[in-house]
Short mmCIF file of C-alpha atoms and ligand atoms in Angstrom, two decimals:
data_model
loop_
_atom_site.label_atom_id
_atom_site.label_comp_id
_atom_site.label_asym_id
_atom_site.label_seq_id
_atom_site.Cartn_x
_atom_site.Cartn_y
_atom_site.Cartn_z
CA MET O 1 58.36 -35.97 -15.97
CA SER O 2 59.83 -32.58 -15.95
CA ARG O 3 57.23 -31.55 -13.34
CA ALA O 4 59.05 -33.48 -10.48
CA LEU O 5 62.08 -31.53 -10.79
CA GLU O 6 60.34 -27.99 -10.66
CA PRO O 7 59.66 -26.62 -7.17
CA ALA O 8 55.54 -26.47 -6.61
CA THR O 9 53.96 -23.28 -6.10
CA SER O 10 50.30 -23.50 -4.90
CA ALA O 11 49.06 -21.83 -7.92
CA SER O 12 51.24 -24.31 -10.08
CA LEU O 13 49.53 -27.24 -7.81
CA VAL O 14 46.03 -26.22 -9.18
CA ARG O 15 44.23 -27.97 -11.96
CA ARG O 16 43.56 -25.57 -14.82
CA VAL O 17 39.82 -26.09 -14.71
CA VAL O 18 39.79 -25.00 -11.08
CA ALA O 19 41.68 -21.81 -11.59
CA SER O 20 39.52 -20.90 -14.19
CA LEU O 21 36.27 -21.29 -12.41
CA PRO O 22 33.99 -18.54 -11.56
CA ALA O 23 33.72 -17.92 -7.81
CA TYR O 24 30.28 -18.54 -6.21
CA ASP O 25 28.77 -15.17 -5.12
CA PRO O 26 26.92 -15.36 -1.80
CA GLY O 27 26.12 -11.85 -1.77
CA ALA O 28 27.29 -9.39 0.60
CA ASP O 29 28.14 -10.07 4.56
CA PRO O 30 25.34 -9.01 6.96
CA ASP O 31 27.99 -8.12 9.73
CA GLU O 32 30.10 -6.04 7.10
CA VAL O 33 26.73 -4.36 5.83
CA ALA O 34 25.51 -3.61 9.26
CA ALA O 35 29.12 -2.01 10.33
CA ARG O 36 29.37 0.08 7.13
CA SER O 37 25.71 1.07 7.00
CA GLY O 38 24.91 1.80 10.65
CA ALA O 39 21.58 0.75 10.21
CA ALA O 40 19.98 -0.60 13.19
CA ARG O 41 18.92 -3.76 11.61
CA VAL O 42 20.08 -5.42 8.51
CA ILE O 43 17.33 -6.59 5.86
CA LYS O 44 18.80 -9.54 3.79
CA LEU O 45 17.06 -10.20 0.58
CA SER O 46 20.09 -11.92 -1.23
CA ASN O 47 19.77 -15.54 -0.63
CA ASN O 48 16.11 -16.77 -1.07
CA GLU O 49 15.76 -17.37 2.65
CA SER O 50 12.56 -17.81 4.71
CA PRO O 51 11.66 -14.70 7.02
CA PHE O 52 9.36 -16.98 8.56
CA GLY O 53 11.61 -19.34 10.12
CA VAL O 54 11.27 -23.04 10.65
CA SER O 55 8.73 -25.45 12.08
CA PRO O 56 8.81 -25.42 16.13
CA ALA O 57 8.88 -29.21 15.62
CA ALA O 58 12.28 -29.13 13.79
CA THR O 59 13.63 -26.69 16.60
CA GLU O 60 12.42 -29.13 19.20
CA ALA O 61 13.85 -32.14 17.42
CA VAL O 62 17.45 -30.23 16.91
CA CYS O 63 17.36 -29.45 20.96
CA ARG O 64 16.40 -32.96 21.56
CA ARG O 65 19.31 -34.39 19.86
CA LEU O 66 21.84 -32.06 21.22
CA ALA O 67 20.60 -32.74 24.74
CA ALA O 68 20.85 -36.60 23.97
CA GLY O 69 24.49 -35.94 22.94
CA VAL O 70 26.20 -35.63 19.46
CA SER O 71 29.29 -37.56 19.84
CA ARG O 72 28.51 -40.37 17.55
CA TYR O 73 28.75 -39.95 13.65
CA PRO O 74 25.29 -39.71 12.04
CA ASP O 75 23.53 -42.46 10.28
CA PRO O 76 25.69 -42.52 6.93
CA THR O 77 22.75 -43.47 4.75
CA GLY O 78 20.23 -41.36 6.51
CA LYS O 79 17.74 -44.08 6.33
CA ARG O 80 15.00 -42.47 8.77
CA LEU O 81 14.91 -39.32 6.62
CA ALA O 82 15.34 -41.19 3.34
CA GLU O 83 12.20 -43.39 4.49
CA ALA O 84 10.17 -40.18 5.56
CA VAL O 85 10.76 -38.56 2.26
CA GLY O 86 10.18 -41.67 0.26
CA GLN O 87 6.79 -42.29 2.09
CA SER O 88 5.78 -38.73 1.75
CA LEU O 89 6.28 -39.07 -2.06
CA ALA O 90 5.47 -42.79 -2.56
CA VAL O 91 9.13 -43.37 -3.52
CA PRO O 92 11.00 -46.41 -2.20
CA ALA O 93 13.72 -45.08 -0.06
CA GLU O 94 16.74 -46.84 -2.14
CA ARG O 95 15.68 -43.99 -4.53
CA VAL O 96 16.10 -41.24 -2.34
CA VAL O 97 19.74 -39.69 -2.10
CA LEU O 98 20.15 -37.04 0.76
CA GLY O 99 22.70 -34.27 0.59
CA ASN O 100 24.17 -31.50 2.57
CA GLY O 101 21.79 -29.20 0.74
CA SER O 102 20.58 -29.91 -2.52
CA GLU O 103 23.53 -28.28 -4.19
CA ASN O 104 25.57 -31.48 -2.62
CA VAL O 105 23.49 -33.47 -4.69
CA LEU O 106 24.15 -31.30 -7.76
CA GLU O 107 27.89 -31.77 -7.18
CA LEU O 108 27.55 -35.55 -6.75
CA LEU O 109 25.79 -35.83 -9.84
CA CYS O 110 28.37 -34.19 -11.77
CA GLN O 111 31.22 -36.22 -9.95
CA ALA O 112 29.28 -39.74 -10.76
CA VAL O 113 28.30 -38.74 -14.56
CA LEU O 114 30.50 -36.26 -16.16
CA ASP O 115 33.84 -36.99 -17.88
CA PRO O 116 35.77 -34.13 -19.13
CA GLY O 117 34.53 -32.73 -22.43
CA ASP O 118 30.84 -33.89 -21.77
CA LEU O 119 28.12 -31.56 -22.15
CA VAL O 120 25.85 -30.18 -19.87
CA ILE O 121 22.78 -27.97 -20.81
CA THR O 122 21.24 -25.49 -18.50
CA GLN O 123 19.28 -22.07 -18.62
CA VAL O 124 20.64 -18.42 -18.63
CA PRO O 125 19.97 -16.53 -16.74
CA GLY O 126 20.55 -19.52 -13.95
CA PHE O 127 21.70 -21.09 -10.84
CA SER O 128 25.48 -20.55 -10.78
CA LEU O 129 26.11 -24.18 -9.28
CA HIS O 130 24.37 -25.56 -12.44
CA GLU O 131 27.65 -24.33 -14.24
CA ILE O 132 30.29 -24.27 -11.70
CA PHE O 133 29.89 -27.86 -10.66
CA PRO O 134 30.00 -29.29 -14.27
CA ARG O 135 33.10 -27.11 -15.10
CA MET O 136 34.98 -28.33 -11.90
CA VAL O 137 34.95 -31.86 -13.69
CA GLY O 138 35.90 -30.69 -16.90
CA ALA O 139 32.64 -30.46 -18.55
CA ARG O 140 31.34 -27.74 -21.11
CA VAL O 141 28.11 -25.80 -20.45
CA GLY O 142 25.73 -24.99 -23.03
CA LYS O 143 23.28 -22.37 -21.87
CA VAL O 144 19.85 -21.83 -23.55
CA PRO O 145 18.60 -18.42 -23.06
CA VAL O 146 14.76 -17.32 -22.08
CA THR O 147 12.39 -15.25 -23.88
CA THR O 148 12.22 -11.63 -23.61
CA GLU O 149 9.44 -12.16 -21.16
CA PHE O 150 11.73 -14.62 -19.02
CA GLY O 151 9.58 -17.45 -20.38
CA PHE O 152 10.61 -20.79 -21.64
CA ASP O 153 11.96 -20.75 -25.09
CA ALA O 154 10.88 -24.21 -26.54
CA ALA O 155 12.77 -23.54 -29.77
CA ALA O 156 16.25 -22.73 -28.01
CA TRP O 157 15.77 -25.62 -25.96
CA ARG O 158 15.23 -28.16 -28.66
CA ALA O 159 18.33 -27.11 -30.53
CA ALA O 160 20.24 -27.10 -27.34
CA LEU O 161 19.00 -30.51 -26.53
CA ALA O 162 19.82 -31.98 -29.98
CA ALA O 163 23.55 -31.35 -29.35
CA ASP O 164 23.92 -34.76 -27.43
CA PRO O 165 24.23 -33.55 -23.81
CA LYS O 166 25.06 -35.96 -20.88
CA LEU O 167 23.56 -34.09 -18.26
CA VAL O 168 20.55 -31.41 -18.40
CA PHE O 169 19.78 -28.93 -15.47
CA LEU O 170 16.45 -27.46 -15.53
CA ALA O 171 15.33 -25.31 -12.53
CA ASN O 172 11.38 -25.06 -12.11
CA PRO O 173 10.66 -22.55 -10.78
CA CYS O 174 13.81 -21.20 -12.58
CA ASN O 175 16.33 -19.01 -10.32
CA PRO O 176 16.80 -16.14 -10.61
CA THR O 177 13.75 -15.15 -12.66
CA GLY O 178 11.30 -16.84 -10.56
CA ALA O 179 9.45 -18.11 -14.04
CA MET O 180 7.78 -21.29 -13.93
CA LEU O 181 7.33 -23.98 -16.49
CA GLY O 182 3.83 -25.03 -17.06
CA THR O 183 2.82 -28.61 -17.61
CA GLY O 184 3.01 -28.74 -21.30
CA GLU O 185 6.30 -26.91 -21.32
CA LEU O 186 7.86 -29.21 -18.83
CA GLU O 187 6.53 -32.20 -21.00
CA ARG O 188 8.22 -30.97 -24.14
CA ILE O 189 11.70 -30.64 -22.60
CA VAL O 190 11.15 -34.37 -21.30
CA ALA O 191 10.01 -35.32 -24.68
CA ASP O 192 13.15 -33.38 -26.45
CA THR O 193 15.89 -34.67 -23.94
CA PRO O 194 17.71 -37.50 -25.49
CA GLU O 195 17.44 -40.81 -23.55
CA SER O 196 20.96 -40.94 -23.63
CA ALA O 197 21.09 -37.96 -21.03
CA LEU O 198 20.38 -37.51 -17.64
CA LEU O 199 17.66 -35.10 -16.93
CA VAL O 200 17.85 -33.28 -13.67
CA LEU O 201 14.77 -31.24 -12.55
CA ASP O 202 15.94 -28.79 -9.78
CA GLU O 203 12.70 -28.02 -7.60
CA ALA O 204 14.25 -25.84 -4.84
CA TYR O 205 11.18 -23.70 -4.76
CA CYS O 206 8.40 -25.90 -5.91
CA GLU O 207 6.37 -25.49 -2.66
CA PHE O 208 5.79 -21.81 -3.78
CA ALA O 209 4.64 -22.68 -7.26
CA ARG O 210 2.38 -25.49 -6.31
CA PRO O 211 -0.71 -23.09 -5.38
CA ASP O 212 -0.61 -22.62 -9.35
CA PRO O 213 -3.02 -25.20 -11.16
CA ASP O 214 -0.65 -25.54 -14.31
CA TYR O 215 2.36 -26.06 -12.27
CA PRO O 216 3.70 -29.68 -12.96
CA ASP O 217 4.87 -32.11 -10.21
CA GLY O 218 7.91 -33.00 -11.60
CA LEU O 219 7.87 -36.38 -9.94
CA ALA O 220 4.39 -36.90 -11.47
CA VAL O 221 5.62 -35.94 -14.83
CA LEU O 222 8.89 -38.16 -14.71
CA ARG O 223 7.53 -41.12 -12.66
CA GLY O 224 7.40 -44.40 -14.75
CA ARG O 225 9.42 -42.79 -17.67
CA LYS O 226 11.96 -45.18 -19.08
CA ARG O 227 14.87 -42.68 -19.11
CA PRO O 228 17.27 -41.68 -16.40
CA TRP O 229 16.16 -38.64 -14.31
CA MET O 230 16.57 -36.94 -11.08
CA VAL O 231 14.40 -34.67 -9.07
CA LEU O 232 15.96 -32.37 -6.58
CA ARG O 233 14.44 -30.61 -3.77
CA THR O 234 15.68 -28.67 -0.45
CA PHE O 235 14.54 -27.78 3.23
CA SER O 236 16.46 -24.48 2.72
CA LYS O 237 13.90 -22.49 1.01
CA ALA O 238 10.10 -22.99 2.06
CA TYR O 239 11.23 -25.22 5.08
CA GLY O 240 13.31 -22.60 6.42
CA LEU O 241 16.15 -24.62 7.10
CA ALA O 242 19.06 -23.21 5.00
CA GLY O 243 21.32 -22.79 7.96
CA ILE O 244 21.35 -26.48 8.75
CA ARG O 245 21.93 -27.73 5.03
CA VAL O 246 19.67 -30.62 3.97
CA GLY O 247 18.46 -31.46 0.41
CA TYR O 248 17.36 -34.62 -1.56
CA GLY O 249 17.06 -36.06 -4.70
CA ILE O 250 14.68 -38.75 -5.97
CA ALA O 251 16.21 -41.06 -8.83
CA SER O 252 14.49 -42.72 -11.55
CA ASP O 253 16.20 -45.95 -10.34
CA ALA O 254 18.05 -47.29 -7.19
CA ALA O 255 21.46 -47.58 -9.48
CA LEU O 256 21.74 -43.81 -9.76
CA VAL O 257 21.65 -43.39 -6.21
CA GLN O 258 24.15 -46.15 -5.48
CA ALA O 259 26.43 -44.44 -8.14
CA LEU O 260 26.37 -41.21 -6.12
CA ASN O 261 26.75 -43.16 -3.03
CA ARG O 262 30.22 -43.98 -4.22
CA VAL O 263 31.49 -40.41 -4.68
CA ARG O 264 29.37 -39.15 -1.56
CA THR O 265 31.44 -38.56 1.69
CA PRO O 266 29.86 -41.03 4.14
CA TYR O 267 28.47 -38.58 6.73
CA ASN O 268 27.45 -35.77 4.51
CA VAL O 269 24.45 -35.13 6.22
CA ASN O 270 24.92 -34.50 10.00
CA GLN O 271 22.42 -35.89 12.57
CA LEU O 272 20.98 -32.21 13.49
CA ALA O 273 19.95 -31.72 10.02
CA GLN O 274 18.52 -35.39 9.60
CA ASP O 275 16.25 -35.16 12.60
CA ALA O 276 15.27 -31.30 11.71
CA ALA O 277 14.26 -32.60 8.13
CA ILE O 278 12.02 -35.27 9.44
CA ALA O 279 10.21 -33.04 11.79
CA ALA O 280 10.09 -30.32 9.15
CA LEU O 281 8.35 -32.69 6.74
CA GLY O 282 5.92 -33.80 9.40
CA ASP O 283 4.54 -30.06 9.82
CA ARG O 284 2.10 -29.16 6.97
CA ALA O 285 0.67 -26.51 8.68
CA HIS O 286 3.91 -24.45 8.87
CA LEU O 287 4.76 -24.95 5.33
CA ALA O 288 1.29 -24.08 4.46
CA ASP O 289 1.47 -20.94 6.34
CA THR O 290 4.92 -19.73 4.80
CA VAL O 291 3.58 -20.54 1.41
CA ARG O 292 0.58 -18.39 1.73
CA ARG O 293 2.33 -15.60 3.31
CA THR O 294 5.12 -15.40 0.83
CA GLY O 295 2.61 -15.60 -2.08
CA LEU O 296 0.77 -12.77 -0.74
CA GLU O 297 4.10 -10.65 -0.56
CA ILE O 298 5.34 -11.55 -3.86
CA ALA O 299 1.87 -10.15 -5.43
CA ARG O 300 2.01 -7.23 -3.46
CA VAL O 301 5.52 -6.39 -3.76
CA THR O 302 5.28 -7.10 -7.73
CA ASP O 303 2.56 -4.75 -8.38
CA ARG O 304 4.07 -2.00 -6.05
CA LEU O 305 7.35 -2.38 -7.92
CA ARG O 306 5.49 -2.25 -11.28
CA ALA O 307 3.60 0.58 -10.38
CA ALA O 308 6.84 2.58 -9.39
CA GLY O 309 7.71 2.10 -13.00
CA PHE O 310 10.22 -1.18 -12.62
CA ARG O 311 10.12 -4.32 -15.00
CA VAL O 312 9.82 -7.39 -12.87
CA ALA O 313 9.65 -10.83 -14.11
CA PRO O 314 6.57 -12.79 -12.69
CA SER O 315 7.47 -14.87 -10.03
CA SER O 316 6.25 -18.04 -8.85
CA ALA O 317 9.05 -18.61 -6.16
CA ASN O 318 10.07 -16.32 -3.02
CA PHE O 319 12.13 -13.70 -4.95
CA VAL O 320 11.66 -11.00 -7.67
CA PHE O 321 13.89 -10.34 -10.42
CA ILE O 322 13.94 -6.53 -10.77
CA ASP O 323 15.20 -4.53 -13.79
CA THR O 324 16.46 -1.48 -12.24
CA GLY O 325 17.50 0.40 -15.37
CA ARG O 326 20.91 0.98 -13.94
CA ARG O 327 24.18 -0.89 -13.22
CA SER O 328 23.08 -3.51 -10.57
CA ASP O 329 26.16 -3.55 -8.84
CA GLU O 330 25.96 0.13 -8.21
CA VAL O 331 22.22 -0.35 -7.25
CA ALA O 332 23.34 -3.12 -4.69
CA HIS O 333 26.03 -0.91 -3.36
CA GLU O 334 23.72 1.67 -2.55
CA LEU O 335 21.11 -0.45 -0.71
CA TYR O 336 24.13 -1.59 1.27
CA GLY O 337 24.39 1.98 2.23
CA VAL O 338 20.92 1.81 4.10
CA GLY O 339 21.36 -1.79 5.35
CA ILE O 340 19.64 -3.70 2.82
CA ILE O 341 21.18 -6.93 0.84
CA VAL O 342 20.38 -7.92 -2.48
CA LYS O 343 21.85 -9.95 -5.29
CA ALA O 344 23.39 -7.99 -8.09
CA TRP O 345 23.12 -10.11 -11.11
CA ARG O 346 26.08 -10.26 -13.43
CA GLU O 347 25.70 -12.70 -16.33
CA PRO O 348 25.65 -10.86 -19.76
CA GLY O 349 22.44 -9.19 -20.65
CA TYR O 350 21.16 -9.06 -16.94
CA GLU O 351 23.72 -6.67 -15.65
CA ASN O 352 21.02 -4.18 -14.57
CA PHE O 353 18.83 -6.76 -12.85
CA ILE O 354 18.87 -7.46 -8.89
CA ARG O 355 17.42 -10.39 -7.37
CA ALA O 356 15.48 -9.73 -4.07
CA SER O 357 13.84 -12.33 -1.91
CA LEU O 358 11.10 -11.15 -0.01
CA SER O 359 10.82 -10.74 3.84
CA PHE O 360 7.99 -9.52 6.27
CA PRO O 361 5.57 -6.88 4.54
CA GLU O 362 7.57 -3.85 6.76
CA ASP O 363 10.84 -5.05 5.38
CA ASN O 364 9.74 -5.17 1.83
CA ASP O 365 8.09 -1.66 2.15
CA VAL O 366 11.45 -0.41 3.23
CA PHE O 367 12.98 -1.99 0.05
CA VAL O 368 10.75 -0.85 -2.41
CA ARG O 369 10.90 2.66 -1.06
CA CYS O 370 14.58 2.70 -1.14
CA LEU O 371 15.07 1.09 -4.39
CA THR O 372 12.58 3.51 -5.91
CA GLU O 373 14.71 6.42 -4.34
CA ILE O 374 17.91 5.18 -5.30
CA CYS O 375 16.88 4.37 -9.04
CA ALA O 376 15.19 7.91 -9.37
CA ARG O 377 18.29 9.39 -8.22
CA GLY O 378 20.36 7.39 -10.35
C1 LIG J 1 18.81 -22.74 -3.55
C2 LIG J 1 18.95 -23.29 -4.46
C3 LIG J 1 19.34 -24.65 -4.40
C4 LIG J 1 19.84 -25.58 -3.35
O1 LIG J 1 20.08 -25.21 -2.01
P1 LIG J 1 20.39 -26.05 -0.89
O2 LIG J 1 20.60 -24.96 0.29
O3 LIG J 1 21.78 -26.26 -1.10
O4 LIG J 1 19.55 -26.89 -0.67
C5 LIG J 1 19.43 -25.71 -5.56
N1 LIG J 1 19.14 -25.02 -6.59
C6 LIG J 1 18.43 -23.82 -6.69
C7 LIG J 1 18.01 -23.49 -8.10
C8 LIG J 1 18.33 -22.98 -5.99
O5 LIG J 1 18.19 -21.62 -5.83
#
């Protein structure tokens, strides 16, 4: 009642939970780093992007659509893409929800499912949006630590899952560690997650982990279970389409997709993205090549870093999580000085870690050499 009498300031209008949210950290801006370092070429290893680009078929599809004209709104249901995704996974299209990146689906899930005060469980160190989106709608977030070897802590998960969560976000492989849950470990979490909770398996990096025979296909594990679940995947990482923003979720049932559609902006996935994703999905060879080359570099760079004395988490993804032995923001700052962008980790207990996605072998060699020099100096 008294609020109407007070003149508002922008700050006084902002919801309290919004004012308290941590900002998403996208890493340093490449243009700024280029200007500041004077480096001829910036090596950007901060966002887990693919250096190997996108399928030529996707480029063609985008060009064709642009030439045909984009004056019409996109298909609001993305039915051709939903059908292509559904067909590739043997799931009906009505159980596929599309997002402007899979982060958009994370956001829709929180809006559709969470009430203020609800509990969300996720892992630490973890993906910041698994915390920011729940907090945005007033939910509480409980974080399960990893083991000292960056592995899955079954006892800690079991204890956390016993606290009656409404939603569980589990990334496999995990960002930022790159660690992978094996089939037995995933099955244990599924068994320990109460049926009253929505279990969300974020598989943004699944393509890189699949060559490991113990990597579980989340869809195969969850398919047919009588409990609510969603598996999230994206075209941003292995498919190399991060700039065009498209990802998707596979839901346990069509009712969950319908709930997300209520909170989704109708044209959340633009037509160029829909077309590019359909074409990318059809190019198995490009994906296989990206996965193979990435795997080779992950193994090679991990070995080189360990040989130089760094502690490196075993990675099943396209990035490595490195204990630099120094404050990571200082290390990252010195790397900017030579034109290399990595992500400095800031979560408590991990302030000495950086996360670096890999690029071409030449770039990765420059990175290993510069990091080794900087940390030897430090
Ligand atoms: C990159 C990433 C995503 C989402 O990426 P989009 O570009 O929004 O599809 C989701 N989860 C994790 C863990 C990621 O690292």
